[in-house]
Amino acid sequence: MSITPEADTSGPLPEAERWASSALTRRQIMLRSAVSAGAIATAALLTGLTSGTMLRARNNAESPPLAPDVRDRFMRFSHLATGHTALSPVLGERYYQALTGQDHQFPAKLNALVDLAGRLPRPSVEALEEIARQQPALHGALMAVIRAWYSGVVAEGSQATVYAYEAALMYQPARDQVVIPTFAHDGPNYWVKAPPPVSAMPAF
Amino acid sequence: MAEDLSADVVIVGTGICGSFVAHEMAKAGLSVIMLEAGPRIDRDEVVENWRNMPPHNKSEYDYATPYPLVPWAPHTNYFPDNGYLHVDGPDRTAYMQGIIKGVGGTTWHWAASSWRYLVNDFQLKSTYGVGRDYAFTYDEIEPYYFKAEQEIGVCGPNGMDIVPSAPRKQPWPMDSMPYGPADRRFTELVKPLGFENTPVPQGRNSRPYDNRPQCCGNNNCMPICPIGAMYHAVYHAQKAEALGARIIPNAVAYAMETDAQNNITAIKYYDPDKQSFRVTGKTFVIAANGIETPKLLLLAANDRNPRGIANSSDQVGRNMMDHPGIGMSFQAAEPMWVGGGSVQMSSITNHRDGPWRSEYSAIQIGMNNTAQNSRAGMKALSMGLVGHKLDEEIRKRSAHGVDIYVNHETLAHPDNRLTLSTQYKDKLGIPHPHVYYDVGEYVRTSAVKSRQHLMNIAKALGGTEISMSQNFTPNNHITGGTIMGKDPRDSVVDGWCRTHDHRNLFLATGGAMAAAGTVNSTLTMAALALRASEEILRDMKHA
Ligand SMILES: Cc1cc2nc3c(=O)[nH]c(=O)nc-3n(C[C@H](O)[C@H](O)[C@H](O)COP(=O)(O)OP(=O)(O)OC[C@H]3O[C@@H](n4cnc5c(N)ncnc54)[C@H](O)[C@@H]3O)c2cc1C
Ligand code: SF4
């Protein structure tokens, strides 16, 4: 169907002087490694259904599955950290592994955050964030969990691996009015009707 | 490989210009070979790639990364800058253009705003004493504009009286799509300032057209329309193929052979392994866009044409133009809800022409209708908010965020010049393009007023967090590099896009455009390609 770019096709080709393609090409290959849900995606677009969480199938082979109790603890903590409970455990597992890959102290920090939250009289992310400020390392871990669920990535910048797009929480607060680009919002001309009040936060 | 590569018409490039020519030739029963430097592009894969692109890139409007990038046909990508297009000069940032190499070309990720130029845009020099004239008048291109609109499928504001606008003999093939909330409100809010915000003619379907569906407002036109409601040139590449034209992908044209009459006899191309092939033909068309067309002509210099093909005037690569822009973003006082419909629904057009053009550029002002949610999310996260506050901030920014731009016309200036890089080469050993760019006083004078217009608009919308680009921004409307004119001493092609130097060589590209006007230039390029096609067919009949 398409040509897979090979950065280092040496063969008879002269070496490029400054063709900085290696990083890009790595990214292209990464992009390609994502599930190609072509037909499903197209059908979903036409009908306005979403095609489920888009996941990057990276690292799977290397990382063993999480122990159920670790995953459940991370999910419970994620519910608190985001204020939302409709979160995918599959995605949670990926985030946990990616956060741990980025910071080997993450599991320990998570445990400390869970303890801290347990000591709050009325657990909420607002209260947790406030007390965690006194311990910058824990605060950083809390914000990293929130950033992952909201943005769908764990790393920053344009080389980040994407774990979720339309399931990323940042697309939900305005989803009643603003399309998640490429995913049909409604039928043609849906945009003619009056928009909802900004105060009416959709449930998600 | 003793294959005989030969056709009546050999075309380099499968973008809108090349594909339009190929389609006309194939319809007339001529044999056609199209050489395309890049690979075939698969829509579903690009959609997937886009979805899998980091939110940082989405929020910064990265349109190139989802497209396959192959080392034998590098195109530009600025996330980060891959160093393909080198620009220097006082306004280097304003010429960091986007192009795509692959079957279908750059309209894969255009926004499909499909304007006609105004009568005076074609006669800037005669009317205002600045810039250059085209080698024909508006009346002479009008029928080709209409044909291009039919081929693309353009929806436009039929029945509305917009001043100034290009006179039409026929209505647009489709009526405009209705505005979303942001375009409706923006139109009302800027009216008291004297700005007429009017519907953009768009190459997308406001009803099913040409076997493609109606736009359903997925708001992802740049970089990829997931359902093909927006026109891309790949449709004409495919139509030409269905009529027998042959597309050779991954074929990078790099040389041309000429005979004693200086006619072109063959084009040579490399495959990805740098094997060379030779294609012979009767007529040759270079339609490799505004960057690669002059680059190829310079690269193909030979003994008879030591300065480059078609370059006896020394104008190949000069007069590079675009519409240098100034961007502004802010949070409006009231919710605008940008993002309903396509990414480009309306623009302010009553500053496109006027007597001031003898002194400073005419402008187009517009509001981008790209959904603000990616940007809103990333910004709210960077503020360190959590819980309800975070959700509320994202919703608020999605509703109130606004991006406005002003685009300026530029004048053709020979110093704004594309040359072959002496430093950088691609994997095939072909030099990268290098451009020197200075927008000039004509634009700078206008820009002072543009910044004032922008501030007035921000004020009218009660804007806060106003930020404006300090440098000029590029707009990808690459024009001028193989400029048209009546005099072979100071121009490259005539009014039919035939090169002055080679009877059987045509350049179907924005490079031929003699003045940039204020609006997106592809419809004009497409009309030029159709004009060139007619001339080629006339040649063939008389041959
Ligand atoms: C983000 C973006 C948005 C845009 N939005 C708009 C818009 O709303 N309205 C508008 O009017 N314009 C818009 N444009 C501009 C528009 O895309 C271009 O004007 C148009 O694509 C030019 O068509 P073309 O056929 O000349 O070139 P292209 O579409 O660039 O096609 C040229 C083809 O030639 C091939 N080629 C190049 N060199 C060689 C070679 N040596 N050998 C073989 N093949 C070669 C290339 O690979 C390419 O496929 C936009 C551009 C960008 C980047
Ligand atoms: S708004 Fe959506 S459906 Fe319409 S043209 Fe753009 S991407 Fe395609």
PDB file of N, CA and C in Angstrom, chain B residues 31-105:
ATOM      1  N   SER B  31      -1.452   9.969 -25.137  1.00  0.00           N
ATOM      2  CA  SER B  31      -0.776   9.140 -24.144  1.00  0.00           C
ATOM      3  C   SER B  31      -0.029  10.060 -23.177  1.00  0.00           C
ATOM      4  N   VAL B  32      -0.052   9.672 -21.897  1.00  0.00           N
ATOM      5  CA  VAL B  32       0.476  10.542 -20.838  1.00  0.00           C
ATOM      6  C   VAL B  32       1.325   9.726 -19.870  1.00  0.00           C
ATOM      7  N   ILE B  33       2.504  10.229 -19.555  1.00  0.00           N
ATOM      8  CA  ILE B  33       3.288   9.681 -18.439  1.00  0.00           C
ATOM      9  C   ILE B  33       3.453  10.784 -17.411  1.00  0.00           C
ATOM     10  N   MET B  34       3.158  10.454 -16.156  1.00  0.00           N
ATOM     11  CA  MET B  34       3.355  11.411 -15.067  1.00  0.00           C
ATOM     12  C   MET B  34       4.451  10.889 -14.147  1.00  0.00           C
ATOM     13  N   LEU B  35       5.454  11.707 -13.942  1.00  0.00           N
ATOM     14  CA  LEU B  35       6.525  11.341 -13.013  1.00  0.00           C
ATOM     15  C   LEU B  35       6.237  12.005 -11.670  1.00  0.00           C
ATOM     16  N   GLU B  36       6.254  11.227 -10.635  1.00  0.00           N
ATOM     17  CA  GLU B  36       5.979  11.775  -9.299  1.00  0.00           C
ATOM     18  C   GLU B  36       7.109  11.385  -8.359  1.00  0.00           C
ATOM     19  N   ALA B  37       7.750  12.381  -7.779  1.00  0.00           N
ATOM     20  CA  ALA B  37       8.909  12.138  -6.919  1.00  0.00           C
ATOM     21  C   ALA B  37       8.552  11.289  -5.699  1.00  0.00           C
ATOM     22  N   GLY B  38       7.374  11.535  -5.120  1.00  0.00           N
ATOM     23  CA  GLY B  38       7.013  10.874  -3.867  1.00  0.00           C
ATOM     24  C   GLY B  38       6.199   9.614  -4.082  1.00  0.00           C
ATOM     25  N   PRO B  39       5.823   8.972  -2.976  1.00  0.00           N
ATOM     26  CA  PRO B  39       5.064   7.724  -3.051  1.00  0.00           C
ATOM     27  C   PRO B  39       3.567   7.974  -3.242  1.00  0.00           C
ATOM     28  N   ARG B  40       2.823   6.900  -3.394  1.00  0.00           N
ATOM     29  CA  ARG B  40       1.370   7.020  -3.302  1.00  0.00           C
ATOM     30  C   ARG B  40       1.012   7.232  -1.834  1.00  0.00           C
ATOM     31  N   ILE B  41      -0.048   7.972  -1.620  1.00  0.00           N
ATOM     32  CA  ILE B  41      -0.441   8.335  -0.253  1.00  0.00           C
ATOM     33  C   ILE B  41      -1.791   7.703   0.037  1.00  0.00           C
ATOM     34  N   ASP B  42      -1.902   7.090   1.214  1.00  0.00           N
ATOM     35  CA  ASP B  42      -3.135   6.398   1.590  1.00  0.00           C
ATOM     36  C   ASP B  42      -3.879   7.229   2.640  1.00  0.00           C
ATOM     37  N   ARG B  43      -5.087   7.617   2.302  1.00  0.00           N
ATOM     38  CA  ARG B  43      -5.838   8.529   3.177  1.00  0.00           C
ATOM     39  C   ARG B  43      -6.011   7.978   4.595  1.00  0.00           C
ATOM     40  N   ASP B  44      -6.440   6.726   4.702  1.00  0.00           N
ATOM     41  CA  ASP B  44      -6.704   6.175   6.031  1.00  0.00           C
ATOM     42  C   ASP B  44      -5.446   6.172   6.892  1.00  0.00           C
ATOM     43  N   GLU B  45      -4.328   5.901   6.227  1.00  0.00           N
ATOM     44  CA  GLU B  45      -3.074   5.873   6.973  1.00  0.00           C
ATOM     45  C   GLU B  45      -2.704   7.276   7.477  1.00  0.00           C
ATOM     46  N   VAL B  46      -2.950   8.269   6.629  1.00  0.00           N
ATOM     47  CA  VAL B  46      -2.641   9.643   7.050  1.00  0.00           C
ATOM     48  C   VAL B  46      -3.555  10.056   8.208  1.00  0.00           C
ATOM     49  N   VAL B  47      -4.826   9.652   8.123  1.00  0.00           N
ATOM     50  CA  VAL B  47      -5.756   9.960   9.221  1.00  0.00           C
ATOM     51  C   VAL B  47      -5.244   9.322  10.516  1.00  0.00           C
ATOM     52  N   GLU B  48      -4.845   8.055  10.423  1.00  0.00           N
ATOM     53  CA  GLU B  48      -4.307   7.371  11.607  1.00  0.00           C
ATOM     54  C   GLU B  48      -3.060   8.071  12.124  1.00  0.00           C
ATOM     55  N   ASN B  49      -2.175   8.416  11.207  1.00  0.00           N
ATOM     56  CA  ASN B  49      -0.939   9.102  11.620  1.00  0.00           C
ATOM     57  C   ASN B  49      -1.263  10.407  12.325  1.00  0.00           C
ATOM     58  N   TRP B  50      -2.261  11.104  11.815  1.00  0.00           N
ATOM     59  CA  TRP B  50      -2.614  12.380  12.439  1.00  0.00           C
ATOM     60  C   TRP B  50      -3.141  12.149  13.851  1.00  0.00           C
ATOM     61  N   ARG B  51      -4.004  11.148  13.978  1.00  0.00           N
ATOM     62  CA  ARG B  51      -4.552  10.870  15.313  1.00  0.00           C
ATOM     63  C   ARG B  51      -3.435  10.482  16.280  1.00  0.00           C
ATOM     64  N   ASN B  52      -2.440   9.823  15.753  1.00  0.00           N
ATOM     65  CA  ASN B  52      -1.332   9.370  16.602  1.00  0.00           C
ATOM     66  C   ASN B  52      -0.222  10.402  16.745  1.00  0.00           C
ATOM     67  N   MET B  53      -0.491  11.613  16.319  1.00  0.00           N
ATOM     68  CA  MET B  53       0.517  12.663  16.412  1.00  0.00           C
ATOM     69  C   MET B  53       0.396  13.351  17.778  1.00  0.00           C
ATOM     70  N   PRO B  54       1.527  13.677  18.407  1.00  0.00           N
ATOM     71  CA  PRO B  54       1.462  14.270  19.746  1.00  0.00           C
ATOM     72  C   PRO B  54       0.597  15.529  19.813  1.00  0.00           C
ATOM     73  N   PRO B  55      -0.059  15.734  20.957  1.00  0.00           N
ATOM     74  CA  PRO B  55      -0.943  16.896  21.104  1.00  0.00           C
ATOM     75  C   PRO B  55      -0.185  18.217  20.963  1.00  0.00           C
ATOM     76  N   HIS B  56       1.094  18.196  21.280  1.00  0.00           N
ATOM     77  CA  HIS B  56       1.897  19.409  21.081  1.00  0.00           C
ATOM     78  C   HIS B  56       1.824  19.826  19.609  1.00  0.00           C
ATOM     79  N   ASN B  57       2.054  18.857  18.717  1.00  0.00           N
ATOM     80  CA  ASN B  57       2.014  19.159  17.284  1.00  0.00           C
ATOM     81  C   ASN B  57       0.623  19.604  16.857  1.00  0.00           C
ATOM     82  N   LYS B  58      -0.393  18.926  17.416  1.00  0.00           N
ATOM     83  CA  LYS B  58      -1.765  19.305  17.043  1.00  0.00           C
ATOM     84  C   LYS B  58      -2.041  20.738  17.458  1.00  0.00           C
ATOM     85  N   SER B  59      -1.604  21.093  18.663  1.00  0.00           N
ATOM     86  CA  SER B  59      -1.928  22.431  19.151  1.00  0.00           C
ATOM     87  C   SER B  59      -1.118  23.506  18.427  1.00  0.00           C
ATOM     88  N   GLU B  60      -0.027  23.106  17.787  1.00  0.00           N
ATOM     89  CA  GLU B  60       0.786  24.082  17.042  1.00  0.00           C
ATOM     90  C   GLU B  60       0.508  24.008  15.544  1.00  0.00           C
ATOM     91  N   TYR B  61      -0.529  23.288  15.160  1.00  0.00           N
ATOM     92  CA  TYR B  61      -0.949  23.196  13.757  1.00  0.00           C
ATOM     93  C   TYR B  61       0.145  22.632  12.853  1.00  0.00           C
ATOM     94  N   ASP B  62       0.608  21.454  13.187  1.00  0.00           N
ATOM     95  CA  ASP B  62       1.578  20.733  12.352  1.00  0.00           C
ATOM     96  C   ASP B  62       0.798  19.947  11.296  1.00  0.00           C
ATOM     97  N   TYR B  63       1.037  20.267  10.022  1.00  0.00           N
ATOM     98  CA  TYR B  63       0.297  19.585   8.961  1.00  0.00           C
ATOM     99  C   TYR B  63       1.149  18.593   8.175  1.00  0.00           C
ATOM    100  N   ALA B  64       2.438  18.582   8.404  1.00  0.00           N
ATOM    101  CA  ALA B  64       3.311  17.765   7.559  1.00  0.00           C
ATOM    102  C   ALA B  64       3.584  16.372   8.140  1.00  0.00           C
ATOM    103  N   THR B  65       3.698  16.296   9.463  1.00  0.00           N
ATOM    104  CA  THR B  65       4.140  15.047  10.089  1.00  0.00           C
ATOM    105  C   THR B  65       3.303  13.816   9.720  1.00  0.00           C
ATOM    106  N   PRO B  66       1.985  13.942   9.525  1.00  0.00           N
ATOM    107  CA  PRO B  66       1.239  12.728   9.191  1.00  0.00           C
ATOM    108  C   PRO B  66       1.578  12.140   7.816  1.00  0.00           C
ATOM    109  N   TYR B  67       2.268  12.893   6.991  1.00  0.00           N
ATOM    110  CA  TYR B  67       2.529  12.421   5.622  1.00  0.00           C
ATOM    111  C   TYR B  67       3.838  11.662   5.540  1.00  0.00           C
ATOM    112  N   PRO B  68       3.841  10.546   4.783  1.00  0.00           N
ATOM    113  CA  PRO B  68       5.076   9.762   4.661  1.00  0.00           C
ATOM    114  C   PRO B  68       6.184  10.623   4.066  1.00  0.00           C
ATOM    115  N   LEU B  69       7.355  10.500   4.655  1.00  0.00           N
ATOM    116  CA  LEU B  69       8.489  11.286   4.179  1.00  0.00           C
ATOM    117  C   LEU B  69       9.569  10.312   3.755  1.00  0.00           C
ATOM    118  N   VAL B  70       9.919  10.369   2.472  1.00  0.00           N
ATOM    119  CA  VAL B  70      10.893   9.410   1.952  1.00  0.00           C
ATOM    120  C   VAL B  70      12.182  10.137   1.608  1.00  0.00           C
ATOM    121  N   PRO B  71      13.317   9.491   1.835  1.00  0.00           N
ATOM    122  CA  PRO B  71      14.590  10.213   1.674  1.00  0.00           C
ATOM    123  C   PRO B  71      14.888  10.629   0.236  1.00  0.00           C
ATOM    124  N   TRP B  72      14.282   9.965  -0.745  1.00  0.00           N
ATOM    125  CA  TRP B  72      14.564  10.357  -2.123  1.00  0.00           C
ATOM    126  C   TRP B  72      13.691  11.528  -2.573  1.00  0.00           C
ATOM    127  N   ALA B  73      12.664  11.859  -1.793  1.00  0.00           N
ATOM    128  CA  ALA B  73      11.809  12.987  -2.163  1.00  0.00           C
ATOM    129  C   ALA B  73      11.447  13.778  -0.909  1.00  0.00           C
ATOM    130  N   PRO B  74      12.450  14.375  -0.281  1.00  0.00           N
ATOM    131  CA  PRO B  74      12.171  15.078   0.973  1.00  0.00           C
ATOM    132  C   PRO B  74      11.252  16.279   0.753  1.00  0.00           C
ATOM    133  N   HIS B  75      10.311  16.460   1.678  1.00  0.00           N
ATOM    134  CA  HIS B  75       9.545  17.705   1.676  1.00  0.00           C
ATOM    135  C   HIS B  75       9.744  18.385   3.022  1.00  0.00           C
ATOM    136  N   THR B  76       9.149  19.542   3.181  1.00  0.00           N
ATOM    137  CA  THR B  76       9.407  20.326   4.382  1.00  0.00           C
ATOM    138  C   THR B  76       8.638  19.772   5.577  1.00  0.00           C
ATOM    139  N   ASN B  77       9.247  19.875   6.740  1.00  0.00           N
ATOM    140  CA  ASN B  77       8.581  19.564   8.001  1.00  0.00           C
ATOM    141  C   ASN B  77       9.279  20.436   9.047  1.00  0.00           C
ATOM    142  N   TYR B  78       8.480  21.138   9.836  1.00  0.00           N
ATOM    143  CA  TYR B  78       9.064  22.094  10.793  1.00  0.00           C
ATOM    144  C   TYR B  78       8.896  21.633  12.247  1.00  0.00           C
ATOM    145  N   PHE B  79       8.594  20.356  12.439  1.00  0.00           N
ATOM    146  CA  PHE B  79       8.378  19.831  13.816  1.00  0.00           C
ATOM    147  C   PHE B  79       9.319  18.692  14.115  1.00  0.00           C
ATOM    148  N   PRO B  80      10.605  18.893  14.297  1.00  0.00           N
ATOM    149  CA  PRO B  80      11.314  20.171  14.179  1.00  0.00           C
ATOM    150  C   PRO B  80      11.719  20.399  12.729  1.00  0.00           C
ATOM    151  N   ASP B  81      12.301  21.551  12.440  1.00  0.00           N
ATOM    152  CA  ASP B  81      12.718  21.888  11.080  1.00  0.00           C
ATOM    153  C   ASP B  81      13.697  20.833  10.572  1.00  0.00           C
ATOM    154  N   ASN B  82      13.331  20.143   9.506  1.00  0.00           N
ATOM    155  CA  ASN B  82      14.217  19.092   8.989  1.00  0.00           C
ATOM    156  C   ASN B  82      15.277  19.650   8.039  1.00  0.00           C
ATOM    157  N   GLY B  83      15.293  20.957   7.868  1.00  0.00           N
ATOM    158  CA  GLY B  83      16.368  21.574   7.100  1.00  0.00           C
ATOM    159  C   GLY B  83      16.278  21.338   5.606  1.00  0.00           C
ATOM    160  N   TYR B  84      15.087  20.979   5.096  1.00  0.00           N
ATOM    161  CA  TYR B  84      15.014  20.768   3.646  1.00  0.00           C
ATOM    162  C   TYR B  84      15.071  22.092   2.895  1.00  0.00           C
ATOM    163  N   LEU B  85      14.218  23.017   3.283  1.00  0.00           N
ATOM    164  CA  LEU B  85      14.183  24.316   2.594  1.00  0.00           C
ATOM    165  C   LEU B  85      14.994  25.326   3.414  1.00  0.00           C
ATOM    166  N   HIS B  86      16.043  25.833   2.808  1.00  0.00           N
ATOM    167  CA  HIS B  86      16.876  26.807   3.517  1.00  0.00           C
ATOM    168  C   HIS B  86      16.469  28.203   3.102  1.00  0.00           C
ATOM    169  N   VAL B  87      16.193  29.038   4.081  1.00  0.00           N
ATOM    170  CA  VAL B  87      15.787  30.410   3.763  1.00  0.00           C
ATOM    171  C   VAL B  87      16.663  31.370   4.529  1.00  0.00           C
ATOM    172  N   ASP B  88      17.099  32.419   3.858  1.00  0.00           N
ATOM    173  CA  ASP B  88      17.718  33.514   4.602  1.00  0.00           C
ATOM    174  C   ASP B  88      17.205  34.834   4.063  1.00  0.00           C
ATOM    175  N   GLY B  89      17.742  35.922   4.628  1.00  0.00           N
ATOM    176  CA  GLY B  89      17.215  37.233   4.287  1.00  0.00           C
ATOM    177  C   GLY B  89      16.441  37.766   5.477  1.00  0.00           C
ATOM    178  N   PRO B  90      16.020  39.044   5.393  1.00  0.00           N
ATOM    179  CA  PRO B  90      15.372  39.679   6.544  1.00  0.00           C
ATOM    180  C   PRO B  90      14.078  38.986   6.979  1.00  0.00           C
ATOM    181  N   ASP B  91      13.404  38.303   6.061  1.00  0.00           N
ATOM    182  CA  ASP B  91      12.127  37.690   6.425  1.00  0.00           C
ATOM    183  C   ASP B  91      12.148  36.183   6.213  1.00  0.00           C
ATOM    184  N   ARG B  92      13.188  35.554   6.709  1.00  0.00           N
ATOM    185  CA  ARG B  92      13.338  34.125   6.440  1.00  0.00           C
ATOM    186  C   ARG B  92      12.178  33.289   6.990  1.00  0.00           C
ATOM    187  N   THR B  93      11.664  33.701   8.155  1.00  0.00           N
ATOM    188  CA  THR B  93      10.577  32.899   8.742  1.00  0.00           C
ATOM    189  C   THR B  93       9.345  32.902   7.843  1.00  0.00           C
ATOM    190  N   ALA B  94       9.209  33.941   7.032  1.00  0.00           N
ATOM    191  CA  ALA B  94       8.013  34.076   6.204  1.00  0.00           C
ATOM    192  C   ALA B  94       8.070  33.214   4.953  1.00  0.00           C
ATOM    193  N   TYR B  95       9.163  32.476   4.753  1.00  0.00           N
ATOM    194  CA  TYR B  95       9.179  31.611   3.570  1.00  0.00           C
ATOM    195  C   TYR B  95       9.425  30.146   3.923  1.00  0.00           C
ATOM    196  N   MET B  96       9.045  29.768   5.140  1.00  0.00           N
ATOM    197  CA  MET B  96       9.189  28.363   5.525  1.00  0.00           C
ATOM    198  C   MET B  96       7.921  27.640   5.095  1.00  0.00           C
ATOM    199  N   GLN B  97       7.886  27.322   3.815  1.00  0.00           N
ATOM    200  CA  GLN B  97       6.650  26.862   3.179  1.00  0.00           C
ATOM    201  C   GLN B  97       6.387  25.375   3.394  1.00  0.00           C
ATOM    202  N   GLY B  98       5.122  25.029   3.317  1.00  0.00           N
ATOM    203  CA  GLY B  98       4.726  23.620   3.360  1.00  0.00           C
ATOM    204  C   GLY B  98       4.526  23.080   1.953  1.00  0.00           C
ATOM    205  N   ILE B  99       5.114  21.935   1.671  1.00  0.00           N
ATOM    206  CA  ILE B  99       4.805  21.208   0.436  1.00  0.00           C
ATOM    207  C   ILE B  99       4.775  19.710   0.763  1.00  0.00           C
ATOM    208  N   ILE B 100       4.042  18.975  -0.023  1.00  0.00           N
ATOM    209  CA  ILE B 100       3.967  17.521   0.138  1.00  0.00           C
ATOM    210  C   ILE B 100       4.447  16.879  -1.152  1.00  0.00           C
ATOM    211  N   LYS B 101       5.271  15.865  -1.024  1.00  0.00           N
ATOM    212  CA  LYS B 101       5.671  15.098  -2.200  1.00  0.00           C
ATOM    213  C   LYS B 101       5.034  13.714  -2.132  1.00  0.00           C
ATOM    214  N   GLY B 102       4.214  13.450  -3.117  1.00  0.00           N
ATOM    215  CA  GLY B 102       3.483  12.193  -3.173  1.00  0.00           C
ATOM    216  C   GLY B 102       2.395  12.355  -4.210  1.00  0.00           C
ATOM    217  N   VAL B 103       1.794  11.254  -4.633  1.00  0.00           N
ATOM    218  CA  VAL B 103       0.775  11.335  -5.679  1.00  0.00           C
ATOM    219  C   VAL B 103      -0.410  12.161  -5.152  1.00  0.00           C
ATOM    220  N   GLY B 104      -0.697  13.257  -5.837  1.00  0.00           N
ATOM    221  CA  GLY B 104      -1.744  14.183  -5.386  1.00  0.00           C
ATOM    222  C   GLY B 104      -1.154  15.506  -4.903  1.00  0.00           C
ATOM    223  N   GLY B 105       0.090  15.484  -4.441  1.00  0.00           N
ATOM    224  CA  GLY B 105       0.802  16.719  -4.088  1.00  0.00           C
ATOM    225  C   GLY B 105       0.253  17.424  -2.860  1.00  0.00           C
TER     226      GLY B 105
END
